[in-house]
Every structure is written in C-alpha cells, then in structure tokens.
Coordinates of C-alpha atoms in Angstrom, one line a residue:
X1 CA 75.4 39.1 19.0
X2 CA 78.4 37.4 20.7
X3 CA 81.4 38.8 18.9
X4 CA 84.5 37.7 20.8
X5 CA 85.4 34.0 20.5
X6 CA 87.8 31.6 18.8
X7 CA 86.4 28.2 17.9
X8 CA 82.7 28.2 19.1
X9 CA 83.1 24.6 20.2
X10 CA 85.9 25.7 22.6
X11 CA 84.1 28.8 24.0
X12 CA 82.9 27.3 27.2
X13 CA 86.2 25.7 28.1
X14 CA 88.2 28.9 27.3
X15 CA 85.7 30.9 29.3
X16 CA 86.2 28.7 32.4
X17 CA 90.0 29.0 32.1
X18 CA 89.7 32.8 31.9
X19 CA 87.3 32.9 34.8
X20 CA 89.6 30.9 37.0
X21 CA 92.7 33.0 36.0
X22 CA 90.8 36.1 37.0
X23 CA 89.5 34.8 40.3
X24 CA 92.2 32.6 41.8
X25 CA 91.5 34.0 45.3
X26 CA 88.1 32.3 45.3
X27 CA 88.2 29.3 42.9
X28 CA 90.3 26.6 41.4
X29 CA 89.6 24.6 38.3
X30 CA 88.5 21.0 38.6
X31 CA 87.2 18.6 36.1
X32 CA 83.8 19.8 35.1
X33 CA 83.9 23.2 36.6
X34 CA 85.3 25.0 39.7
X35 CA 85.6 24.4 43.4
X36 CA 86.6 26.7 46.2
X37 CA 90.3 27.7 46.5
X38 CA 89.8 28.1 50.2
X39 CA 89.6 25.6 53.0
X40 CA 86.4 24.6 54.8
X41 CA 86.1 22.8 58.2
X42 CA 85.8 19.0 58.2
X43 CA 82.2 17.9 58.4
X44 CA 80.8 21.0 56.5
X45 CA 78.0 20.4 54.0
X46 CA 79.1 21.1 50.4
X47 CA 76.6 23.0 48.3
X48 CA 77.3 22.1 44.7
X49 CA 75.4 24.1 42.1
X50 CA 75.5 24.1 38.3
X51 CA 74.0 24.1 34.9
X52 CA 74.9 25.2 31.4
X53 CA 77.4 28.0 30.7
X54 CA 76.2 31.3 29.3
X55 CA 74.5 32.6 32.4
X56 CA 77.3 34.3 34.3
X57 CA 77.5 35.0 37.2
X58 CA 75.7 31.7 37.5
X59 CA 77.2 29.4 38.3
X60 CA 80.9 29.7 38.8
X61 CA 80.6 33.3 40.1
X62 CA 78.7 32.0 43.1
X63 CA 81.4 29.8 44.5
X64 CA 82.9 31.1 47.7
X65 CA 82.4 31.5 51.4
X66 CA 78.8 31.6 52.4
X67 CA 77.6 30.4 49.1
X68 CA 78.5 27.3 46.9
X69 CA 81.4 25.0 47.5
X70 CA 81.6 24.1 43.8
X71 CA 79.9 24.6 40.5
X72 CA 79.5 22.2 37.7
X73 CA 79.7 24.1 34.4
X74 CA 78.3 22.5 31.3
X75 CA 78.6 23.6 27.7
X76 CA 76.7 26.6 26.4
X77 CA 73.1 26.3 27.5
X78 CA 73.6 22.5 28.1
X79 CA 73.7 20.7 31.4
X80 CA 77.0 19.5 32.8
X81 CA 77.5 15.8 32.4
X82 CA 77.1 13.3 35.2
X83 CA 80.9 12.9 35.2
X84 CA 81.4 16.6 35.6
X85 CA 78.9 16.9 38.5
X86 CA 80.5 13.9 40.2
X87 CA 84.0 15.3 39.8
X88 CA 83.1 18.7 41.1
X89 CA 81.2 17.2 44.1
X90 CA 84.1 15.0 45.0
X91 CA 86.5 18.0 44.8
X92 CA 84.2 20.1 47.0
X93 CA 83.0 17.8 49.8
X94 CA 84.5 17.8 53.3
X95 CA 82.8 14.9 55.0
X96 CA 79.4 16.5 55.7
X97 CA 77.7 15.3 52.6
X98 CA 76.7 17.1 49.4
X99 CA 73.6 19.1 48.5
X100 CA 73.1 19.3 44.7
X101 CA 71.0 22.3 43.7
X102 CA 70.2 23.5 40.1
X103 CA 67.4 24.7 37.8
X104 CA 64.7 22.2 36.9
X105 CA 65.6 21.3 33.3
X106 CA 65.5 17.9 31.7
X107 CA 69.2 17.6 30.9
X108 CA 70.2 18.8 34.4
X109 CA 67.8 16.4 36.1
X110 CA 69.2 13.4 34.1
X111 CA 72.8 14.2 34.8
X112 CA 72.6 15.5 38.4
X113 CA 70.5 12.4 39.3
X114 CA 73.1 10.1 37.7
X115 CA 75.8 11.9 39.6
X116 CA 73.8 11.5 42.8
X117 CA 73.7 7.8 42.3
X118 CA 77.4 7.6 41.5
X119 CA 78.3 9.6 44.6
X120 CA 76.0 7.5 46.8
X121 CA 77.7 4.3 45.5
X122 CA 81.0 5.8 46.6
X123 CA 79.7 6.4 50.1
X124 CA 79.0 10.1 49.9
X125 CA 75.7 11.3 51.4
X126 CA 73.8 13.3 48.8
X127 CA 70.6 15.3 48.7
X128 CA 69.0 17.3 45.8
X129 CA 66.9 20.5 45.7
X130 CA 65.7 21.6 42.2
X131 CA 64.8 25.2 41.8
X132 CA 61.4 25.8 40.3
X133 CA 60.8 29.6 40.5
X134 CA 59.7 30.5 37.0
X135 CA 55.9 31.1 37.1
X136 CA 55.7 31.3 33.3
X137 CA 56.8 27.7 32.7
X138 CA 53.9 25.9 34.4
X139 CA 50.7 26.7 36.3
X140 CA 50.7 26.9 40.1
X141 CA 49.1 23.5 40.4
X142 CA 52.1 22.0 38.6
X143 CA 54.8 23.9 40.3
X144 CA 57.2 20.9 40.3
X145 CA 57.3 21.2 36.5
X146 CA 58.5 24.8 36.6
X147 CA 62.0 25.7 35.5
X148 CA 64.6 27.5 37.6
X149 CA 65.8 31.0 36.6
X150 CA 67.1 33.9 38.8
X151 CA 65.4 32.4 41.9
X152 CA 68.5 30.1 42.0
X153 CA 70.3 32.8 43.9
X154 CA 67.8 32.9 46.8
X155 CA 68.0 29.1 47.2
X156 CA 71.8 29.0 46.9
X157 CA 72.4 31.9 49.2
X158 CA 70.4 30.6 52.2
X159 CA 71.6 27.0 51.7
X160 CA 75.2 28.2 51.5
X161 CA 74.8 30.3 54.6
X162 CA 73.2 27.3 56.5
X163 CA 76.1 25.1 55.5
X164 CA 78.6 27.8 56.6
X165 CA 77.1 28.0 60.1
X166 CA 77.5 24.2 60.5
X167 CA 74.0 22.8 59.8
X168 CA 73.6 19.1 58.9
X169 CA 72.9 17.9 55.4
X170 CA 69.2 17.3 56.3
X171 CA 68.9 20.8 57.8
X172 CA 70.6 22.5 54.8
X173 CA 68.3 20.6 52.5
X174 CA 65.2 21.5 54.4
X175 CA 66.2 25.2 54.3
X176 CA 66.9 25.1 50.6
X177 CA 63.5 23.5 50.0
X178 CA 61.7 26.1 52.1
X179 CA 63.5 28.9 50.2
X180 CA 62.5 27.4 46.8
X181 CA 58.8 27.1 48.0
X182 CA 58.9 30.8 48.8
X183 CA 60.5 32.1 45.6
X184 CA 58.8 33.2 42.4
X185 CA 60.3 34.7 39.2
X186 CA 58.9 36.2 36.0
X187 CA 60.6 37.8 33.0
X188 CA 60.4 39.6 29.7
X189 CA 62.7 40.0 26.7
X190 CA 63.1 42.7 24.1
X191 CA 65.4 40.6 21.9
X192 CA 66.8 37.0 21.7
X193 CA 70.3 35.9 22.5
X194 CA 72.9 34.5 20.1
X195 CA 75.4 31.8 20.7
X196 CA 79.1 32.3 19.6
X197 CA 79.4 31.7 15.9
X198 CA 75.6 31.7 15.3
X199 CA 74.3 33.7 12.3
X200 CA 71.4 35.2 14.4
X201 CA 69.6 35.0 17.7
X202 CA 67.7 32.0 18.9
X203 CA 64.5 33.9 18.6
X204 CA 63.5 37.4 17.5
X205 CA 61.0 40.0 18.9
X206 CA 59.5 42.6 16.6
X207 CA 60.7 46.2 17.1
X208 CA 58.6 47.8 19.9
X209 CA 57.4 44.5 21.2
X210 CA 58.5 42.2 24.1
X211 CA 58.3 38.5 24.7
X212 CA 56.6 37.7 28.1
X213 CA 57.7 34.7 30.1
X214 CA 60.7 33.7 28.0
X215 CA 63.4 31.3 29.3
X216 CA 67.1 31.9 30.0
X217 CA 68.2 29.5 27.2
X218 CA 66.5 31.4 24.4
X219 CA 63.2 29.7 24.9
X220 CA 60.4 31.8 23.4
X221 CA 58.0 33.7 25.6
X222 CA 54.4 32.5 26.2
X223 CA 53.0 35.8 25.1
X224 CA 53.9 39.1 23.4
X225 CA 53.0 42.7 24.1
X226 CA 54.1 46.3 23.3
X227 CA 57.1 47.5 25.2
X228 CA 55.6 49.6 28.1
X229 CA 57.1 52.3 30.2
X230 CA 59.3 51.4 33.1
X231 CA 56.3 52.0 35.4
X232 CA 54.2 49.8 33.1
X233 CA 56.8 47.0 33.2
X234 CA 57.0 47.2 37.0
X235 CA 53.2 46.9 37.2
X236 CA 53.2 43.8 34.9
X237 CA 55.9 42.1 36.9
X238 CA 54.6 42.8 40.4
X239 CA 51.0 42.1 39.7
X240 CA 51.8 38.7 38.3
X241 CA 53.4 37.8 41.7
X242 CA 50.8 39.3 43.9
X243 CA 48.3 36.9 42.3
X244 CA 50.4 33.9 43.5
X245 CA 51.7 34.6 46.9
X246 CA 53.4 31.6 48.6
X247 CA 51.3 30.0 51.4
X248 CA 52.4 31.3 54.7
X249 CA 54.2 34.3 53.3
X250 CA 54.3 37.4 55.4
X251 CA 54.7 41.1 54.5
X252 CA 58.5 41.0 54.1
X253 CA 60.0 40.3 50.7
X254 CA 63.4 40.2 49.0
X255 CA 63.1 41.6 45.5
X256 CA 65.7 40.8 42.9
X257 CA 65.6 42.7 39.6
X258 CA 67.8 40.8 37.2
X259 CA 69.3 42.0 33.9
X260 CA 69.6 39.2 31.3
X261 CA 72.6 40.5 29.5
X262 CA 72.3 43.8 27.7
X263 CA 69.9 45.9 29.7
X264 CA 71.8 48.8 31.2
X265 CA 72.0 49.1 35.0
X266 CA 70.6 52.6 34.8
X267 CA 67.4 51.1 33.2
X268 CA 67.2 48.5 35.9
X269 CA 67.4 51.1 38.6
X270 CA 64.5 53.1 36.9
X271 CA 62.4 49.9 36.8
X272 CA 63.3 48.9 40.4
X273 CA 62.2 52.3 41.7
X274 CA 58.8 51.6 40.3
X275 CA 58.8 48.0 41.6
X276 CA 59.7 49.0 45.1
X277 CA 57.0 51.7 45.1
X278 CA 54.3 49.3 44.0
X279 CA 55.3 46.8 46.6
X280 CA 55.4 49.3 49.5
X281 CA 52.1 50.7 48.4
X282 CA 50.5 47.3 49.0
X283 CA 52.0 47.2 52.6
X284 CA 55.0 45.0 51.8
X285 CA 58.4 45.7 53.5
X286 CA 61.4 45.3 51.3
X287 CA 64.4 43.4 52.7
X288 CA 67.9 43.7 51.3
X289 CA 67.1 43.8 47.6
X290 CA 69.5 43.0 44.7
X291 CA 69.6 44.8 41.3
X292 CA 72.0 43.8 38.6
X293 CA 73.0 40.9 36.3
X294 CA 72.7 37.8 38.4
X295 CA 71.5 35.1 36.0
X296 CA 72.1 36.2 32.4
X297 CA 71.5 34.7 28.9
X298 CA 74.5 36.0 26.8
X299 CA 73.4 39.1 25.1
X300 CA 69.6 38.9 25.6
X301 CA 67.9 42.2 26.2
X302 CA 65.6 41.3 29.0
X303 CA 64.6 41.7 32.7
X304 CA 63.3 39.3 35.3
X305 CA 61.9 40.0 38.7
X306 CA 62.2 37.5 41.6
X307 CA 60.3 37.9 44.8
X308 CA 61.6 35.8 47.8
X309 CA 59.3 35.8 50.8
X310 CA 61.6 34.8 53.7
X311 CA 60.6 33.7 57.2
X312 CA 62.7 34.9 60.1
X313 CA 65.4 32.3 59.7
X314 CA 65.6 32.6 55.9
X315 CA 65.9 36.3 56.2
X316 CA 68.8 35.9 58.7
X317 CA 70.5 33.5 56.3
X318 CA 69.9 35.8 53.3
X319 CA 71.7 38.6 55.2
X320 CA 74.6 36.4 56.3
X321 CA 78.1 37.2 55.0
X322 CA 79.1 35.9 51.6
X323 CA 82.2 36.3 49.5
X324 CA 82.3 34.9 46.0
X325 CA 83.7 36.4 42.7
X326 CA 80.3 37.8 41.7
X327 CA 78.3 38.1 44.9
X328 CA 79.4 39.7 48.2
X329 CA 77.4 40.5 51.3
X330 CA 78.4 41.7 54.7
X331 CA 81.9 41.8 56.2
X332 CA 84.5 39.6 54.4
X333 CA 85.7 36.5 56.4
X334 CA 89.4 35.7 56.1
X335 CA 89.8 32.3 54.5
X336 CA 92.7 29.9 54.4
X337 CA 93.9 29.1 50.9
X338 CA 94.3 25.5 49.8
X339 CA 97.8 24.3 48.8
X340 CA 98.5 24.5 45.1
X341 CA 99.0 20.7 44.7
X342 CA 95.4 19.9 45.6
X343 CA 94.6 19.6 42.0
X344 CA 95.2 16.1 40.6
X345 CA 95.4 15.0 37.0
X346 CA 92.5 13.2 35.4
X347 CA 92.8 9.5 35.5
X348 CA 93.1 7.5 32.2
X349 CA 90.4 5.0 31.7
X350 CA 91.9 1.5 32.1
X351 CA 92.0 -1.0 29.2
X352 CA 91.5 -4.7 30.0
X353 CA 92.4 -7.8 28.1
X354 CA 91.0 -8.3 24.6
X355 CA 91.1 -11.1 22.0
X356 CA 92.8 -11.0 18.7
X357 CA 89.4 -11.1 17.0
X358 CA 88.2 -8.0 19.0
X359 CA 91.1 -5.6 18.6
X360 CA 90.9 -5.2 14.8
X361 CA 87.2 -4.4 15.2
X362 CA 88.1 -1.9 17.9
X363 CA 90.3 -0.1 15.3
X364 CA 87.4 -0.1 12.8
X365 CA 85.1 1.3 15.4
X366 CA 87.6 4.1 16.0
X367 CA 87.5 4.8 12.3
X368 CA 83.7 4.9 12.6
X369 CA 83.9 7.6 15.4
X370 CA 86.2 9.6 13.1
X371 CA 83.6 9.5 10.4
X372 CA 80.8 10.5 12.9
X373 CA 82.9 13.4 14.1
X374 CA 83.4 14.7 10.5
X375 CA 79.7 14.3 9.8
X376 CA 78.6 16.2 12.9
X377 CA 81.2 18.9 12.2
X378 CA 79.6 19.4 8.8
X379 CA 76.1 19.4 10.1
X380 CA 76.5 21.3 13.4
X381 CA 75.1 24.6 12.2
X382 CA 72.1 23.0 10.6
X383 CA 71.3 20.9 13.7
X384 CA 71.6 24.0 15.8
X385 CA 69.2 25.9 13.5
X386 CA 66.6 23.1 13.8
X387 CA 67.0 23.0 17.5
X388 CA 66.5 26.7 17.8
X389 CA 63.1 26.6 16.3
X390 CA 61.5 25.6 19.6
X391 CA 64.5 24.8 21.8
X392 CA 67.7 26.4 22.8
X393 CA 69.8 25.9 19.6
X394 CA 72.6 23.9 21.3
X395 CA 72.1 20.5 19.8
X396 CA 74.6 20.9 17.0
X397 CA 77.5 22.2 19.1
X398 CA 76.7 19.6 21.8
X399 CA 76.8 16.7 19.3
X400 CA 80.0 18.2 17.8
X401 CA 81.7 18.3 21.2
X402 CA 80.5 14.9 22.2
X403 CA 81.6 13.2 18.9
X404 CA 85.0 14.9 19.0
X405 CA 85.7 13.7 22.5
X406 CA 84.4 10.2 21.6
X407 CA 86.6 10.1 18.5
X408 CA 89.8 11.0 20.5
X409 CA 88.9 8.6 23.3
X410 CA 88.1 5.7 20.9
X411 CA 91.4 6.2 19.0
X412 CA 93.4 6.4 22.2
X413 CA 91.8 3.2 23.6
X414 CA 92.3 1.3 20.4
X415 CA 95.9 2.3 20.2
X416 CA 96.3 1.0 23.8
X417 CA 95.0 -2.4 22.7
X418 CA 91.4 -2.2 23.9
X419 CA 88.8 -4.5 22.5
X420 CA 85.7 -3.4 20.7
X421 CA 83.4 -3.3 23.7
X422 CA 85.9 -1.3 25.7
X423 CA 86.3 1.2 22.9
X424 CA 82.6 1.7 22.7
X425 CA 82.3 2.1 26.5
X426 CA 85.2 4.6 26.8
X427 CA 83.9 6.6 23.8
X428 CA 80.5 6.7 25.4
X429 CA 81.8 8.0 28.6
X430 CA 83.8 10.7 26.8
X431 CA 80.8 11.7 24.7
X432 CA 78.6 12.1 27.7
X433 CA 81.3 14.0 29.6
X434 CA 82.0 16.6 27.0
X435 CA 78.6 17.0 25.3
X436 CA 76.6 17.3 28.6
X437 CA 72.9 18.0 28.3
X438 CA 70.2 15.4 27.6
X439 CA 71.8 14.3 24.3
X440 CA 75.1 13.7 26.0
X441 CA 73.6 11.5 28.7
X442 CA 71.5 9.6 26.1
X443 CA 74.4 8.9 23.7
X444 CA 76.7 7.9 26.6
X445 CA 74.1 5.4 27.8
X446 CA 73.5 4.0 24.3
X447 CA 77.3 3.5 23.6
X448 CA 77.8 1.9 27.0
X449 CA 75.0 -0.6 26.3
X450 CA 76.5 -1.4 22.8
X451 CA 79.9 -2.0 24.4
X452 CA 78.5 -4.2 27.1
X453 CA 76.9 -6.6 24.6
X454 CA 79.6 -6.5 22.0
X455 CA 82.3 -7.3 24.6
X456 CA 86.1 -7.7 24.1
X457 CA 86.3 -11.5 23.4
X458 CA 84.8 -12.4 20.0
X459 CA 84.1 -10.9 16.7
X460 CA 80.4 -10.2 16.9
X461 CA 77.9 -11.8 14.5
X462 CA 75.0 -10.0 12.9
X463 CA 72.8 -11.3 15.7
X464 CA 75.2 -10.0 18.4
X465 CA 75.1 -6.5 16.8
X466 CA 71.3 -6.6 16.6
X467 CA 71.1 -7.6 20.3
X468 CA 73.6 -4.8 21.1
X469 CA 71.5 -2.2 19.2
X470 CA 68.4 -3.4 21.1
X471 CA 70.2 -3.0 24.4
X472 CA 71.1 0.5 23.4
X473 CA 67.5 1.2 22.5
X474 CA 66.4 0.0 25.9
X475 CA 69.0 2.2 27.6
X476 CA 67.6 5.2 25.7
X477 CA 64.0 4.4 26.4
X478 CA 64.8 4.2 30.1
X479 CA 65.1 8.0 30.0
X480 CA 61.3 8.2 29.6
X481 CA 60.6 9.2 26.0
X482 CA 58.4 7.0 23.8
X483 CA 57.6 7.0 20.1
X484 CA 55.6 10.1 19.3
X485 CA 57.2 12.4 21.8
X486 CA 59.3 14.0 19.0
X487 CA 62.7 12.9 20.2
X488 CA 65.6 10.7 19.0
X489 CA 63.4 7.7 20.0
X490 CA 61.2 8.3 17.0
X491 CA 64.1 7.4 14.7
X492 CA 65.9 4.9 17.1
X493 CA 62.9 2.5 17.6
X494 CA 62.2 2.0 13.8
X495 CA 65.9 1.5 13.2
X496 CA 66.0 -1.2 15.9
X497 CA 62.8 -2.8 14.7
X498 CA 63.9 -3.0 11.0
X499 CA 67.4 -4.2 11.9
X500 CA 66.0 -7.0 13.9
X501 CA 63.5 -7.9 11.2
X502 CA 66.0 -8.0 8.4
X503 CA 68.6 -10.0 10.3
X504 CA 66.0 -12.5 11.4
X505 CA 65.0 -12.8 7.7
X506 CA 68.6 -13.7 6.8
X507 CA 70.0 -10.4 5.5
X508 CA 73.7 -9.9 6.0
X509 CA 74.6 -7.1 8.5
X510 CA 75.5 -4.5 6.0
X511 CA 72.3 -4.9 4.0
X512 CA 70.2 -5.0 7.2
X513 CA 71.9 -2.0 8.6
X514 CA 71.4 0.1 5.4
X515 CA 67.7 -0.8 5.3
X516 CA 67.3 0.1 8.9
X517 CA 69.2 3.4 8.4
X518 CA 66.7 4.3 5.6
X519 CA 63.9 3.6 8.0
X520 CA 65.5 5.8 10.6
X521 CA 65.8 8.6 8.0
X522 CA 62.1 8.4 7.0
X523 CA 61.1 8.4 10.6
X524 CA 63.2 11.4 11.4
X525 CA 61.7 13.3 8.5
X526 CA 58.2 12.4 9.8
X527 CA 58.9 14.0 13.2
X528 CA 58.3 17.3 11.5
X529 CA 54.5 16.7 11.8
X530 CA 54.7 15.9 15.6
X531 CA 54.2 18.1 18.6
X532 CA 57.1 17.8 21.2
X533 CA 56.0 16.2 24.5
X534 CA 59.3 16.3 26.3
X535 CA 62.1 18.7 27.1
X536 CA 62.3 22.4 26.6
X537 CA 60.5 22.4 23.3
X538 CA 57.4 21.1 25.1
X539 CA 56.6 24.7 26.3
X540 CA 56.5 26.0 22.8
X541 CA 55.3 22.9 21.0
X542 CA 53.4 24.7 18.2
X543 CA 56.6 26.4 17.0
X544 CA 58.1 22.9 16.3
X545 CA 55.5 21.7 13.9
X546 CA 56.9 21.7 10.4
X547 CA 60.5 21.1 11.6
X548 CA 62.0 17.7 12.3
X549 CA 63.4 16.8 15.7
X550 CA 67.2 17.5 15.8
X551 CA 67.9 14.4 17.9
X552 CA 66.1 12.2 15.5
X553 CA 67.8 13.9 12.5
X554 CA 71.3 13.5 14.1
X555 CA 70.6 9.8 14.9
X556 CA 69.6 9.1 11.3
X557 CA 72.7 10.9 10.0
X558 CA 75.0 8.9 12.3
X559 CA 73.7 5.4 11.5
X560 CA 73.9 6.2 7.8
X561 CA 77.5 7.4 8.2
X562 CA 78.7 4.3 10.0
X563 CA 77.1 1.9 7.6
X564 CA 80.3 1.5 5.5

C-alpha cells in the first residue's frame, strides 16, 4: 500500500513540487506539469507528453535533452486537463510546433484534443500521436482502440531524438507514428495497486495467481493463471508477441522489461535473462535493451514486456543521446540553463460587467459550490470504491479536487463582482483544470454551458434555468456517450427531461428541480444493471454489473445538494 502522504487530495501536487526540487538541473515547474529548465534552439519541435500521475518515471522523468520538452501531469491515474496541457505546451514550444503524444485513454483523448484545438486557435502548429501498444486491450484488428503502456517510452524516445536533430513537425510526427506501429506491450500483475489514503488495492489477485493483461491504472486483467517460474513468464510474454509481429518488422528488436512498482530489479534481471534467450533462439537480434521501472503503477507487483521493432532510422534515433531525470543514454550534451525569471504567475480570470439582479445570484451560486464541495468531500471514498469495481478508483478524488477548485474560484469571482454566468464559467474552468480526467472535462463543459445561457444581465426565470440545463446536457452529450452506456448521461438526461416537463406544466423552479433530482437518483440507481460501453470500465464490463456508475451517482448527489 501507499504509506507516505499528507492529504490524499494534495498528493499529486506535492509530488510534482518534490520532483522539481530534486531535479532543477533538468526541469522547471509550470502550470499543469513541468517543462525543460534548459534552452532549445528556435524552430525546434517541442514534444509534449503526459497523462495521470502515479506512473513515475512517466511522465515528468522523461523531460530533458533528446526526449520530451514538457510533460503535462494530471491527478493520480487521471488525465491532465485541457488547460494543463495547453499551458505546458505553451511553456515548452520554440516556434517549431508541438507534437502531443500520450497513452490512448478516453480522458487523455478528450483533454489533449481540446488542448490541440486551443493551441491551434492561438496560432501554434500542433500534431498528435496516441500510443496504442497494449495488445491485451483490443484485438489486432482494432489496434486503434488499444491503450498505451510502457511502449510510450519507445515512441517518446525516437520522437524526442528526431526533434533534437532538427526535424520538422511533420517529420517528427511521422517517426513517432512509425514507432508506435512497431511497438507491442503485454503485462501481468501479482497484486493490485493502492492509491494514497485508500483502504485497499484497486483489485486483488489470489495468492499464487497472477492477472494477465492488466492495465497500469489498476484495471483488472483479462485472464488469470498460476504464477509460473521466471522462465515460464518469459515464455508467456514472448510467445504472445511472436504471434503478432508488426508488418515489415525485421529480425532486430528493442526489448523493454518494465517493473510496475514493487518487483525487485533482481527478479527483473532473472526474467530478462530468459526473455533474451528465447528471442535469440528464434533468430532475433537484441538491440540496446532496457530493464527497470519505466512506467509504474504505484505499488503494483507486476511486470510488462515491450518489444520495439525498429527500422534502421528508428534504431539510430533510439540510440541517440538523451539526458532526463529518469532516462539517460549516450554521452551527456551540455545544455544552457534558462534564466530563473522565465516562470510567470498564473493569470487571474477577468470579471466583466454584471447587473444588480445577477450579482446576488452569483453569491448564491458560490454558496451552492460550497455545498457541493462539502458533499463530495463526504462521499469521496464511496465514489472511489464504486469506481474501483471496474475502473481505476479515481472518481471520488477527482470530483473532490474539481469541486474544491470550483468552490474557491466561484467565491473569488463573486467577491470581485462577477455575475452569475461568469461565476459558473470561471468555476467550470477551475473544475476542469484541477480535476482532470474525463469527469473534469465533462463538468467543465457543463458549467460553461450553464453560464453561457444564464448570463450576467438578468435574474433568470425558471424557463431560463431549464434552457441552461438543456444546453449543459447537449455539451455533455457532445462527448459521445448516450443513455445506456452506463455513464453520467444516464442520470443527466432524465434530470433534463423531467425538469423541462415540470416547468412546462407550470411547476415553480424549486418543485420542478426536486422532482427532476428524484428522477436522476432513480436513474443512477438503475445503472447498476447496465454493462459499461465507454471508458476504461468497458474492458471489464462484467465486473460493473450490480454496481451503479460513479458518474451518475455523483451527478444525482450534486443536483440534490443544490436544490435548496
């Protein structure tokens, strides 16, 4: 279990502060993560990587010469927000454009794609390469659906080396794409991992057994077997890959044996000895292997094997010098350090004019965010427990962080004279920024839509509130989920429908809202019978039957809490 922490909600932030303090020669802290502390030539492509915290040395440990220019670091096992990715990219770019690269997870896709749009609107040229190396997460015919695990390192390393030698953004993107197409990973776990403050691991494995094909966020494996010998494990891992060799692959391969958090290096070396023997016995030549903890999952006892099949150019880029806090290769290259005043303070969101009717409502909305924060503080553990049944267990802490940030931002905006719409918009931006992940993006979009319709001019009528809720529903539906997918949408749509029906029938807003909140609660309860069809829980859908969706549950709790 994870033993050393203060407030679990502050763990990721305090971890980043400590990481930067220990590695000032390589990195500097920026909003949302870290960027290089050293200079790069103008016109250089900036490789910006990222994902949830809890996987060190991914992602901050890979920022440095020959590797990434910056890393967006989200909350524990949750994607960074769009704001965080945007801020890291802007702090890292040097005029040559930005390549965003990350593991293929729903929350990361939502937020990195939103950041790409924001950066493009600001005149920065951006490309994206998602890493899809995990063969256990989807069949070969659906490789685009696979998640990214330790194969991240192969893609990041060659892309960073190409950027360092002066390649254009299109060239770096093509190289990263080629590397991803030639990379495969597969892993096993002997125990689950536990988040700071959690009572137990996200999943358990019986003594003497191992989960096969688990994910790095605590996702359960797709199969289970007795723990074999080191030779037996090497056979299992290598045979899985040799059945799915990339098209055009030669007989040279980079093997990466990765420890997931609590497997000793000595054990890894014993397994790697068997891995390299099996590979060479089949006529494969091993190229510059790596053995160690490269993409971890807190204290998970597990091992993954990655095989990267480089062509001549990719092999040259893999061998090129790199100097980052957690990954070094070749001779170190002297780098010029940036001046200390490069860091700038975060800007305060501006507050525009508001009417005398809107400002009192803004203060009441701030009180509502305070109530939501208290509610989610009280339910964080239970929401995390529900989420851990088939997901990664981070929903409670993500909602807690998001609501706490929204509460502070709403109170500050109201005190500065903001109207109701601006309070909602600023609170939504803060929620999205601090919560990260899919839920952060969704709640940020919903609150922005509410604020846009409510506005800062008039005290809204019941009809205006209903239209605002419907706009928020449309914003959430734009993320792709529909009723029946076992998501927040299953509670949101009934709430929206009942609210509209009751207000049209003539109910006052309070009565209509409470009736709609009851409908949302019933719908959230009924999600227990559904199979998840989106997100990480989709891979282990059968485990979720009998447990309601955490997003639907938290939505029902929130709309009930703000009714007064």
